Coordinates of N, CA and C in Angstrom, one line a residue:
M1 N -51.2 -55.8 -58.7 CA -52.3 -55.8 -59.6 C -53.2 -54.6 -59.4
D2 N -53.6 -53.9 -60.5 CA -54.5 -52.8 -60.4 C -55.9 -53.2 -60.2
T3 N -56.4 -52.8 -59.0 CA -57.8 -53.2 -58.7 C -58.8 -52.1 -59.0
A4 N -58.3 -51.0 -59.6 CA -59.2 -49.9 -59.9 C -60.1 -50.2 -61.1
T5 N -61.3 -49.7 -61.1 CA -62.2 -49.9 -62.2 C -62.6 -48.5 -62.7
R6 N -62.7 -48.4 -64.0 CA -63.1 -47.1 -64.6 C -64.6 -46.8 -64.4
I7 N -64.9 -45.6 -64.0 CA -66.3 -45.2 -63.9 C -66.9 -45.1 -65.3
P8 N -68.0 -45.7 -65.6 CA -68.5 -45.7 -66.9 C -68.8 -44.3 -67.4
A9 N -68.4 -44.0 -68.7 CA -68.8 -42.7 -69.3 C -70.3 -42.5 -69.3
S10 N -71.0 -43.6 -69.4 CA -72.5 -43.5 -69.5 C -73.0 -42.9 -68.2
R11 N -72.4 -43.2 -67.1 CA -72.8 -42.6 -65.8 C -72.6 -41.1 -65.8
V12 N -71.5 -40.6 -66.4 CA -71.2 -39.2 -66.5 C -72.3 -38.5 -67.4
R13 N -72.6 -39.1 -68.5 CA -73.5 -38.6 -69.4 C -74.9 -38.5 -68.8
T14 N -75.3 -39.6 -68.0 CA -76.6 -39.6 -67.4 C -76.6 -38.5 -66.3
A15 N -75.5 -38.3 -65.6 CA -75.5 -37.1 -64.7 C -75.6 -35.8 -65.4
G16 N -75.1 -35.7 -66.6 CA -75.2 -34.5 -67.4 C -76.7 -34.3 -67.8
L17 N -77.4 -35.4 -68.2 CA -78.8 -35.3 -68.5 C -79.6 -34.8 -67.3
S18 N -79.3 -35.4 -66.1 CA -79.9 -35.0 -64.9 C -79.8 -33.5 -64.6
C19 N -78.5 -33.0 -64.8 CA -78.2 -31.6 -64.6 C -79.0 -30.7 -65.6
L20 N -79.1 -31.2 -66.8 CA -79.8 -30.4 -67.8 C -81.3 -30.4 -67.6
V21 N -81.9 -31.5 -67.2 CA -83.3 -31.5 -66.8 C -83.5 -30.7 -65.6
G22 N -82.7 -30.8 -64.6 CA -82.8 -30.0 -63.4 C -82.7 -28.5 -63.7
A23 N -81.8 -28.1 -64.6 CA -81.8 -26.7 -65.0 C -83.0 -26.3 -65.7
A24 N -83.6 -27.1 -66.5 CA -84.9 -26.8 -67.2 C -86.0 -26.6 -66.2
V25 N -86.1 -27.5 -65.2 CA -87.1 -27.3 -64.1 C -86.8 -26.0 -63.4
G26 N -85.6 -25.6 -63.1 CA -85.3 -24.4 -62.4 C -85.6 -23.2 -63.3
V27 N -85.4 -23.2 -64.6 CA -85.7 -22.1 -65.4 C -87.2 -21.9 -65.4
A28 N -88.0 -23.0 -65.6 CA -89.4 -22.9 -65.6 C -89.9 -22.3 -64.3
G29 N -89.4 -22.8 -63.2 CA -89.8 -22.4 -61.8 C -89.5 -20.9 -61.6
G30 N -88.3 -20.5 -62.1 CA -87.9 -19.1 -61.9 C -88.8 -18.1 -62.7
L31 N -89.1 -18.5 -63.9 CA -90.0 -17.6 -64.8 C -91.4 -17.6 -64.3
V32 N -91.9 -18.8 -63.8 CA -93.3 -18.8 -63.3 C -93.4 -17.9 -62.0
T33 N -92.4 -18.1 -61.2 CA -92.4 -17.3 -59.9 C -92.3 -15.8 -60.2
A34 N -91.5 -15.5 -61.2 CA -91.3 -14.0 -61.5 C -92.6 -13.4 -62.0
F35 N -93.3 -14.1 -62.8 CA -94.4 -13.4 -63.6 C -95.8 -13.9 -63.3
L36 N -95.9 -14.9 -62.3 CA -97.2 -15.4 -62.0 C -98.1 -14.3 -61.3
P37 N -99.3 -14.0 -61.8 CA -100.2 -13.0 -61.1 C -100.5 -13.5 -59.7
S38 N -100.5 -12.7 -58.8 CA -100.6 -13.1 -57.4 C -101.9 -12.6 -56.8
S39 N -102.5 -13.4 -56.0 CA -103.7 -13.1 -55.2 C -103.4 -13.0 -53.7
V40 N -102.1 -13.0 -53.4 CA -101.7 -12.9 -52.0 C -100.8 -11.7 -51.8
P41 N -100.8 -11.1 -50.7 CA -100.0 -9.8 -50.5 C -98.5 -10.1 -50.6
P42 N -97.7 -9.2 -51.0 CA -96.2 -9.4 -51.0 C -95.6 -9.7 -49.7
E43 N -96.3 -9.3 -48.6 CA -95.8 -9.6 -47.3 C -95.9 -11.1 -46.9
A44 N -96.6 -11.9 -47.7 CA -96.7 -13.3 -47.4 C -95.5 -14.1 -47.9
Y45 N -95.0 -15.0 -47.1 CA -93.8 -15.8 -47.5 C -94.1 -16.6 -48.7
A46 N -95.4 -17.0 -48.9 CA -95.7 -17.9 -50.1 C -95.8 -17.1 -51.4
Y47 N -95.8 -15.7 -51.3 CA -95.9 -14.9 -52.5 C -95.1 -15.4 -53.6
P48 N -95.6 -15.5 -54.8 CA -96.9 -15.1 -55.3 C -97.9 -16.2 -55.4
Y49 N -97.6 -17.3 -54.7 CA -98.4 -18.5 -54.8 C -99.6 -18.6 -53.8
T50 N -100.6 -19.3 -54.2 CA -101.6 -19.8 -53.2 C -100.9 -20.8 -52.3
P51 N -101.5 -21.2 -51.2 CA -100.9 -22.2 -50.4 C -100.6 -23.5 -51.1
A52 N -101.6 -24.0 -51.9 CA -101.4 -25.3 -52.7 C -100.3 -25.1 -53.7
G53 N -100.3 -23.9 -54.4 CA -99.3 -23.7 -55.4 C -97.9 -23.5 -54.8
F54 N -97.8 -23.0 -53.6 CA -96.6 -22.8 -52.9 C -96.0 -24.2 -52.6
V55 N -96.8 -25.1 -52.1 CA -96.3 -26.4 -51.8 C -95.8 -27.1 -53.0
A56 N -96.5 -27.0 -54.1 CA -96.1 -27.6 -55.4 C -94.8 -27.0 -55.9
A57 N -94.7 -25.7 -55.7 CA -93.5 -25.0 -56.2 C -92.3 -25.4 -55.3
Q58 N -92.4 -25.5 -54.0 CA -91.3 -26.0 -53.2 C -90.9 -27.4 -53.5
L59 N -91.8 -28.2 -53.8 CA -91.4 -29.6 -54.2 C -90.7 -29.6 -55.5
S60 N -91.1 -28.8 -56.4 CA -90.4 -28.7 -57.7 C -89.0 -28.1 -57.6
F61 N -88.9 -27.2 -56.7 CA -87.5 -26.6 -56.4 C -86.6 -27.7 -55.7
A62 N -87.2 -28.5 -54.8 CA -86.4 -29.5 -54.2 C -85.9 -30.5 -55.3
L63 N -86.8 -30.9 -56.2 CA -86.5 -31.8 -57.3 C -85.4 -31.2 -58.1
N64 N -85.5 -29.9 -58.4 CA -84.5 -29.2 -59.2 C -83.1 -29.4 -58.6
H65 N -83.0 -29.2 -57.3 CA -81.8 -29.2 -56.6 C -81.2 -30.7 -56.5
V66 N -82.1 -31.7 -56.4 CA -81.6 -33.0 -56.4 C -81.0 -33.4 -57.7
L67 N -81.6 -33.0 -58.8 CA -81.1 -33.2 -60.1 C -79.8 -32.5 -60.4
L68 N -79.6 -31.3 -59.9 CA -78.4 -30.6 -60.0 C -77.3 -31.2 -59.2
L69 N -77.7 -31.8 -58.0 CA -76.7 -32.5 -57.2 C -76.1 -33.6 -57.9
V70 N -76.9 -34.3 -58.7 CA -76.4 -35.5 -59.5 C -75.4 -34.9 -60.5
G71 N -75.7 -33.7 -61.1 CA -74.8 -33.1 -62.0 C -73.4 -32.8 -61.3
I72 N -73.5 -32.3 -60.1 CA -72.2 -32.0 -59.4 C -71.4 -33.3 -59.2
A73 N -72.2 -34.4 -58.8 CA -71.5 -35.7 -58.7 C -70.9 -36.1 -60.0
G74 N -71.6 -35.8 -61.1 CA -71.1 -36.2 -62.5 C -69.7 -35.5 -62.8
V75 N -69.6 -34.3 -62.3 CA -68.3 -33.6 -62.5 C -67.2 -34.4 -61.8
A76 N -67.5 -34.9 -60.6 CA -66.5 -35.7 -59.8 C -66.2 -37.0 -60.6
W77 N -67.3 -37.7 -61.1 CA -67.1 -38.9 -61.8 C -66.3 -38.7 -63.1
S78 N -66.5 -37.6 -63.7 CA -65.8 -37.4 -65.0 C -64.3 -37.2 -64.8
G79 N -63.8 -36.9 -63.6 CA -62.4 -36.7 -63.4 C -61.9 -35.4 -64.0
A80 N -62.8 -34.5 -64.3 CA -62.5 -33.2 -64.9 C -61.6 -32.4 -63.9
A81 N -61.8 -32.5 -62.6 CA -61.0 -31.8 -61.6 C -59.7 -32.4 -61.3
G82 N -59.4 -33.5 -61.9 CA -58.1 -34.2 -61.7 C -57.9 -34.6 -60.3
T83 N -56.6 -34.7 -59.9 CA -56.3 -35.2 -58.6 C -56.1 -34.1 -57.5
R84 N -56.3 -32.9 -57.9 CA -56.1 -31.8 -57.0 C -57.1 -31.8 -55.8
R85 N -56.5 -31.8 -54.6 CA -57.4 -31.9 -53.4 C -58.4 -30.8 -53.3
Y86 N -58.0 -29.6 -53.6 CA -59.0 -28.5 -53.5 C -60.1 -28.7 -54.5
G87 N -59.9 -29.3 -55.6 CA -60.9 -29.5 -56.6 C -61.9 -30.5 -56.1
R88 N -61.4 -31.7 -55.6 CA -62.3 -32.7 -55.0 C -63.0 -32.2 -53.8
A89 N -62.3 -31.4 -52.9 CA -63.0 -30.9 -51.7 C -64.1 -29.9 -52.1
G90 N -63.8 -29.1 -53.2 CA -64.8 -28.1 -53.7 C -66.1 -28.8 -54.1
L91 N -65.9 -30.0 -54.8 CA -67.1 -30.7 -55.2 C -67.9 -31.2 -54.0
W92 N -67.2 -31.7 -53.0 CA -67.9 -32.1 -51.8 C -68.6 -31.0 -51.1
V93 N -68.0 -29.8 -51.1 CA -68.6 -28.6 -50.4 C -69.8 -28.2 -51.2
A94 N -69.7 -28.1 -52.6 CA -70.8 -27.7 -53.4 C -71.9 -28.7 -53.3
G95 N -71.6 -30.0 -53.2 CA -72.7 -31.0 -53.1 C -73.4 -30.9 -51.7
A96 N -72.6 -30.6 -50.7 CA -73.2 -30.4 -49.4 C -74.2 -29.1 -49.4
G97 N -73.7 -28.1 -50.1 CA -74.6 -26.9 -50.2 C -75.8 -27.2 -51.0
M98 N -75.7 -28.0 -52.0 CA -76.9 -28.3 -52.8 C -77.9 -29.2 -52.0
A99 N -77.3 -30.1 -51.2 CA -78.2 -30.9 -50.3 C -78.9 -30.0 -49.3
L100 N -78.1 -29.1 -48.7 CA -78.8 -28.2 -47.7 C -79.8 -27.3 -48.4
L101 N -79.6 -26.9 -49.6 CA -80.6 -26.1 -50.3 C -81.9 -27.0 -50.5
T102 N -81.7 -28.2 -50.8 CA -82.9 -29.1 -51.0 C -83.7 -29.2 -49.7
V103 N -82.9 -29.4 -48.6 CA -83.6 -29.5 -47.2 C -84.4 -28.2 -47.0
C104 N -83.8 -27.0 -47.3 CA -84.4 -25.8 -47.0 C -85.8 -25.7 -47.8
E105 N -85.7 -26.2 -49.1 CA -87.0 -26.1 -49.9 C -88.1 -27.0 -49.2
L106 N -87.7 -28.1 -48.7 CA -88.7 -29.0 -48.1 C -89.2 -28.4 -46.7
V107 N -88.2 -27.9 -45.9 CA -88.6 -27.3 -44.6 C -89.5 -26.1 -44.9
G108 N -89.2 -25.4 -46.0 CA -89.9 -24.2 -46.3 C -91.4 -24.4 -46.5
I109 N -91.8 -25.6 -46.8 CA -93.2 -25.9 -46.9 C -94.0 -25.5 -45.6
A110 N -93.3 -25.7 -44.5 CA -93.9 -25.4 -43.2 C -94.2 -23.9 -43.1
A111 N -93.6 -23.1 -43.9 CA -93.7 -21.7 -43.8 C -94.8 -21.1 -44.7
V112 N -95.7 -22.0 -45.2 CA -96.7 -21.6 -46.2 C -97.6 -20.5 -45.7
G113 N -97.9 -20.5 -44.4 CA -98.8 -19.5 -43.8 C -98.1 -18.4 -43.1
E114 N -96.8 -18.4 -43.2 CA -96.0 -17.4 -42.4 C -95.9 -16.0 -43.2
P115 N -95.7 -15.0 -42.4 CA -95.4 -13.7 -43.1 C -94.0 -13.7 -43.6
L116 N -93.6 -12.7 -44.4 CA -92.3 -12.7 -45.0 C -91.2 -12.7 -43.9
V117 N -91.5 -12.1 -42.8 CA -90.5 -12.0 -41.7 C -91.1 -12.7 -40.5
S118 N -90.5 -13.8 -40.0 CA -90.9 -14.5 -38.9 C -89.7 -15.3 -38.4
P119 N -89.7 -15.9 -37.2 CA -88.6 -16.7 -36.7 C -88.3 -17.9 -37.7
L120 N -89.3 -18.5 -38.2 CA -89.0 -19.6 -39.1 C -88.4 -19.1 -40.4
T121 N -89.0 -18.1 -41.0 CA -88.4 -17.6 -42.3 C -87.0 -17.0 -42.1
D122 N -86.7 -16.5 -40.9 CA -85.3 -16.0 -40.6 C -84.4 -17.2 -40.7
V123 N -84.8 -18.3 -40.1 CA -83.9 -19.5 -40.1 C -83.7 -20.0 -41.5
L124 N -84.8 -20.0 -42.2 CA -84.8 -20.5 -43.6 C -83.9 -19.6 -44.5
G125 N -84.0 -18.3 -44.2 CA -83.1 -17.3 -44.9 C -81.6 -17.6 -44.7
A126 N -81.3 -17.9 -43.4 CA -79.9 -18.2 -43.1 C -79.5 -19.5 -43.8
G127 N -80.4 -20.5 -43.8 CA -80.0 -21.7 -44.5 C -79.8 -21.6 -45.9
Y128 N -80.7 -20.8 -46.6 CA -80.5 -20.5 -48.0 C -79.2 -19.8 -48.3
G129 N -78.9 -18.8 -47.4 CA -77.7 -18.1 -47.6 C -76.4 -18.9 -47.5
L130 N -76.4 -19.8 -46.4 CA -75.3 -20.7 -46.2 C -75.1 -21.6 -47.4
A131 N -76.2 -22.2 -47.8 CA -76.2 -23.2 -48.9 C -75.7 -22.5 -50.1
S132 N -76.1 -21.3 -50.4 CA -75.6 -20.6 -51.6 C -74.1 -20.4 -51.6
V133 N -73.6 -19.9 -50.5 CA -72.2 -19.7 -50.3 C -71.4 -21.0 -50.5
L134 N -71.9 -22.1 -49.9 CA -71.2 -23.3 -50.0 C -71.1 -23.8 -51.5
I135 N -72.2 -23.7 -52.2 CA -72.3 -24.0 -53.6 C -71.3 -23.2 -54.4
G136 N -71.4 -21.9 -54.2 CA -70.5 -21.0 -54.9 C -69.1 -21.2 -54.7
A137 N -68.7 -21.2 -53.4 CA -67.3 -21.4 -53.1 C -66.8 -22.8 -53.5
G138 N -67.6 -23.8 -53.4 CA -67.2 -25.2 -53.8 C -67.0 -25.3 -55.3
L139 N -67.9 -24.7 -56.0 CA -67.8 -24.7 -57.5 C -66.7 -23.9 -58.0
V140 N -66.4 -22.8 -57.3 CA -65.2 -22.0 -57.8 C -63.9 -22.8 -57.6
A141 N -63.8 -23.4 -56.4 CA -62.6 -24.2 -56.2 C -62.5 -25.4 -57.2
A142 N -63.6 -26.1 -57.4 CA -63.6 -27.2 -58.4 C -63.4 -26.6 -59.8
G143 N -64.0 -25.5 -60.1 CA -63.8 -24.9 -61.4 C -62.4 -24.5 -61.8
V144 N -61.7 -24.0 -60.8 CA -60.2 -23.7 -61.0 C -59.5 -25.0 -61.3
A145 N -59.8 -26.0 -60.5 CA -59.1 -27.3 -60.8 C -59.4 -27.9 -62.2
V146 N -60.7 -27.7 -62.6 CA -61.0 -28.1 -64.0 C -60.2 -27.4 -65.0
L147 N -60.1 -26.1 -64.8 CA -59.3 -25.3 -65.8 C -57.9 -25.7 -65.8
R148 N -57.3 -26.0 -64.6 CA -55.9 -26.3 -64.6 C -55.6 -27.8 -65.1
T149 N -56.6 -28.6 -64.9 CA -56.4 -30.0 -65.3 C -56.5 -30.1 -66.8
G150 N -57.4 -29.4 -67.4 CA -57.4 -29.4 -68.9 C -58.1 -30.6 -69.6
R151 N -58.8 -31.4 -68.8 CA -59.5 -32.5 -69.5 C -60.6 -32.1 -70.4
W152 N -61.3 -31.0 -70.0 CA -62.3 -30.4 -70.8 C -61.7 -29.3 -71.7
S153 N -62.3 -29.1 -72.8 CA -61.8 -28.0 -73.7 C -62.9 -27.2 -74.2
G154 N -62.6 -26.1 -74.9 CA -63.6 -25.2 -75.5 C -64.5 -24.6 -74.5
W155 N -65.8 -24.4 -74.9 CA -66.8 -23.8 -74.0 C -67.1 -24.5 -72.8
A156 N -66.8 -25.9 -72.8 CA -67.2 -26.7 -71.6 C -66.2 -26.4 -70.5
R157 N -65.0 -26.1 -70.8 CA -63.9 -26.0 -69.8 C -64.2 -25.1 -68.6
P158 N -64.8 -23.9 -68.8 CA -65.0 -22.9 -67.7 C -66.4 -23.1 -67.1
T159 N -67.2 -24.1 -67.5 CA -68.6 -24.1 -67.0 C -68.7 -24.3 -65.5
V160 N -67.9 -25.1 -64.9 CA -68.0 -25.3 -63.4 C -67.6 -24.0 -62.7
L161 N -66.6 -23.4 -63.2 CA -66.1 -22.1 -62.5 C -67.2 -21.0 -62.7
V162 N -67.8 -20.9 -63.9 CA -68.8 -19.9 -64.1 C -70.0 -20.1 -63.2
C163 N -70.4 -21.4 -63.1 CA -71.6 -21.7 -62.2 C -71.3 -21.2 -60.8
G164 N -70.0 -21.4 -60.3 CA -69.7 -20.9 -59.0 C -69.6 -19.4 -58.8
L165 N -68.9 -18.8 -59.8 CA -68.8 -17.3 -59.7 C -70.2 -16.6 -59.8
A166 N -71.1 -17.2 -60.5 CA -72.4 -16.6 -60.7 C -73.2 -16.5 -59.4
V167 N -72.9 -17.3 -58.4 CA -73.5 -17.2 -57.1 C -73.2 -15.8 -56.5
F168 N -72.0 -15.4 -56.6 CA -71.5 -14.1 -56.0 C -71.7 -12.9 -56.9
V169 N -71.8 -13.1 -58.2 CA -71.9 -12.0 -59.2 C -73.3 -11.8 -59.6
I170 N -74.1 -12.8 -59.7 CA -75.5 -12.7 -60.1 C -76.6 -13.0 -59.1
V171 N -76.4 -14.2 -58.4 CA -77.5 -14.7 -57.6 C -77.7 -13.9 -56.3
L172 N -76.6 -13.8 -55.5 CA -76.7 -13.1 -54.2 C -77.1 -11.6 -54.4
P173 N -76.5 -10.9 -55.3 CA -76.9 -9.5 -55.6 C -78.4 -9.4 -56.0
G174 N -78.8 -10.4 -56.9 CA -80.1 -10.4 -57.4 C -81.2 -10.6 -56.4
V175 N -81.0 -11.6 -55.5 CA -82.0 -11.9 -54.5 C -82.2 -10.8 -53.4
F176 N -81.2 -10.0 -53.3 CA -81.3 -8.9 -52.4 C -81.9 -7.6 -53.0
G177 N -82.2 -7.7 -54.3 CA -82.9 -6.7 -55.0 C -84.4 -6.9 -55.1
P178 N -85.0 -6.2 -56.1 CA -86.4 -6.4 -56.3 C -86.8 -7.9 -56.6
F179 N -88.0 -8.2 -56.3 CA -88.5 -9.6 -56.3 C -88.3 -10.2 -57.7
V180 N -88.8 -9.5 -58.8 CA -88.6 -10.1 -60.1 C -87.2 -10.2 -60.5
A181 N -86.4 -9.2 -60.2 CA -84.9 -9.3 -60.5 C -84.3 -10.5 -59.9
G182 N -84.7 -10.8 -58.6 CA -84.1 -12.0 -57.9 C -84.5 -13.3 -58.6
R183 N -85.7 -13.4 -59.1 CA -86.2 -14.6 -59.7 C -85.4 -14.7 -61.1
L184 N -85.2 -13.6 -61.8 CA -84.5 -13.7 -63.1 C -83.1 -14.0 -62.9
A185 N -82.5 -13.6 -61.7 CA -81.1 -13.9 -61.4 C -81.0 -15.4 -61.2
L186 N -81.9 -16.0 -60.5 CA -81.9 -17.5 -60.3 C -82.1 -18.2 -61.6
T187 N -83.0 -17.6 -62.5 CA -83.2 -18.3 -63.8 C -81.9 -18.3 -64.6
A188 N -81.2 -17.2 -64.6 CA -79.9 -17.1 -65.3 C -78.9 -18.1 -64.8
W189 N -78.9 -18.3 -63.5 CA -78.0 -19.3 -62.8 C -78.4 -20.7 -63.3
M190 N -79.7 -21.0 -63.4 CA -80.1 -22.3 -63.9 C -79.7 -22.5 -65.4
L191 N -79.7 -21.5 -66.2 CA -79.2 -21.6 -67.6 C -77.7 -22.0 -67.6
L192 N -77.0 -21.5 -66.7 CA -75.5 -21.8 -66.6 C -75.4 -23.3 -66.2
F193 N -76.3 -23.8 -65.3 CA -76.2 -25.2 -64.9 C -76.6 -26.1 -66.1
G194 N -77.5 -25.5 -67.0 CA -77.8 -26.2 -68.2 C -76.6 -26.4 -69.1
A195 N -75.8 -25.4 -69.2 CA -74.5 -25.5 -69.9 C -73.6 -26.5 -69.3
L196 N -73.6 -26.6 -68.0 CA -72.8 -27.6 -67.3 C -73.3 -29.0 -67.6
G197 N -74.6 -29.2 -67.6 CA -75.2 -30.5 -68.0 C -74.8 -30.9 -69.4
A198 N -74.8 -29.9 -70.3 CA -74.4 -30.2 -71.7 C -73.0 -30.6 -71.8
A199 N -72.1 -29.9 -71.0 CA -70.7 -30.2 -71.0 C -70.5 -31.7 -70.5
L200 N -71.2 -32.1 -69.5 CA -71.1 -33.5 -69.0 C -71.5 -34.5 -70.1
M201 N -72.6 -34.1 -70.8 CA -73.1 -35.0 -71.8 C -72.2 -35.2 -73.0
R202 N -71.3 -34.2 -73.2 CA -70.4 -34.3 -74.3 C -69.1 -34.9 -73.9
A203 N -68.9 -35.1 -72.6 CA -67.6 -35.6 -72.1 C -67.3 -37.0 -72.8
P204 N -66.1 -37.1 -73.5 CA -65.9 -38.3 -74.3 C -65.6 -39.5 -73.4
D205 N -65.2 -39.3 -72.2 CA -64.8 -40.5 -71.4 C -64.9 -40.0 -69.9
A206 N -65.1 -41.0 -69.0 CA -65.0 -40.8 -67.6 C -63.6 -40.9 -67.2
G207 N -63.0 -39.8 -66.7 CA -61.6 -39.7 -66.4 C -61.2 -40.1 -65.0
A208 N -62.2 -40.6 -64.2 CA -61.8 -41.0 -62.8 C -61.9 -42.4 -62.7
R209 N -61.0 -42.9 -61.8 CA -61.1 -44.3 -61.4 C -61.4 -44.4 -59.9
R210 N -62.0 -45.4 -59.5 CA -62.3 -45.6 -58.1 C -61.7 -46.9 -57.6
D211 N -60.7 -46.8 -56.6 CA -60.1 -48.0 -56.2 C -60.9 -48.7 -55.1
T212 N -60.4 -49.8 -54.6 CA -61.2 -50.6 -53.7 C -61.4 -49.9 -52.3
A213 N -60.6 -48.8 -52.1 CA -60.8 -48.0 -50.9 C -61.8 -46.9 -51.1
G214 N -62.3 -46.8 -52.4 CA -63.3 -45.8 -52.7 C -62.8 -44.4 -52.9
K215 N -61.5 -44.3 -53.2 CA -61.0 -43.0 -53.5 C -60.8 -42.8 -55.0
A216 N -61.2 -41.6 -55.4 CA -61.0 -41.3 -56.9 C -59.6 -40.8 -57.2
R217 N -59.1 -41.2 -58.4 CA -57.9 -40.6 -58.8 C -57.9 -40.5 -60.3
A218 N -57.1 -39.6 -60.8 CA -57.1 -39.4 -62.3 C -56.4 -40.5 -63.0
V219 N -56.9 -40.7 -64.3 CA -56.3 -41.7 -65.1 C -55.0 -41.1 -65.7

């Protein structure tokens, strides 16, 4: 007897909406951070925010990452990566990276009064870097699986892969450049996650099943 139950397509679409909203929050945060007039020196870690504004911004960034994490879970629920182990592993790695990014945003609140370079900000920088690489590498692996599986078509098919490649092509080069360029690079990345959210919302069906042992397999 087949004990597997199909994951509801509505859950996938809800994950897509979460990803789309998270991307919108990220776009807004990136643009505000890039162009907000500052009353603190560039050497302050909280730049360009006041202390209260910095705390609010960090909380919004954490929310952004949680919503995007649901989007990554939605890719898994959709079955778009098929049964390929590297695709499923990539989604787990990307999810772990997004969770770490969320933790970094929350821990970063403690650095509100720190200079740009300090022991705490060095640790945070390493955490942000590791999280970004995990997200990028995981989404690249999952994105290749999505392409090869072929459950998604048209513009939606490469969205997972593009979100992953953007980490190495846009995000990391951007954040090592001028401040405004780095914020705009992150904003562009969020726009790509918006496309991923839209892809999930248009998915006609949830292609994964979960058996009683909790393992996903393709229909």
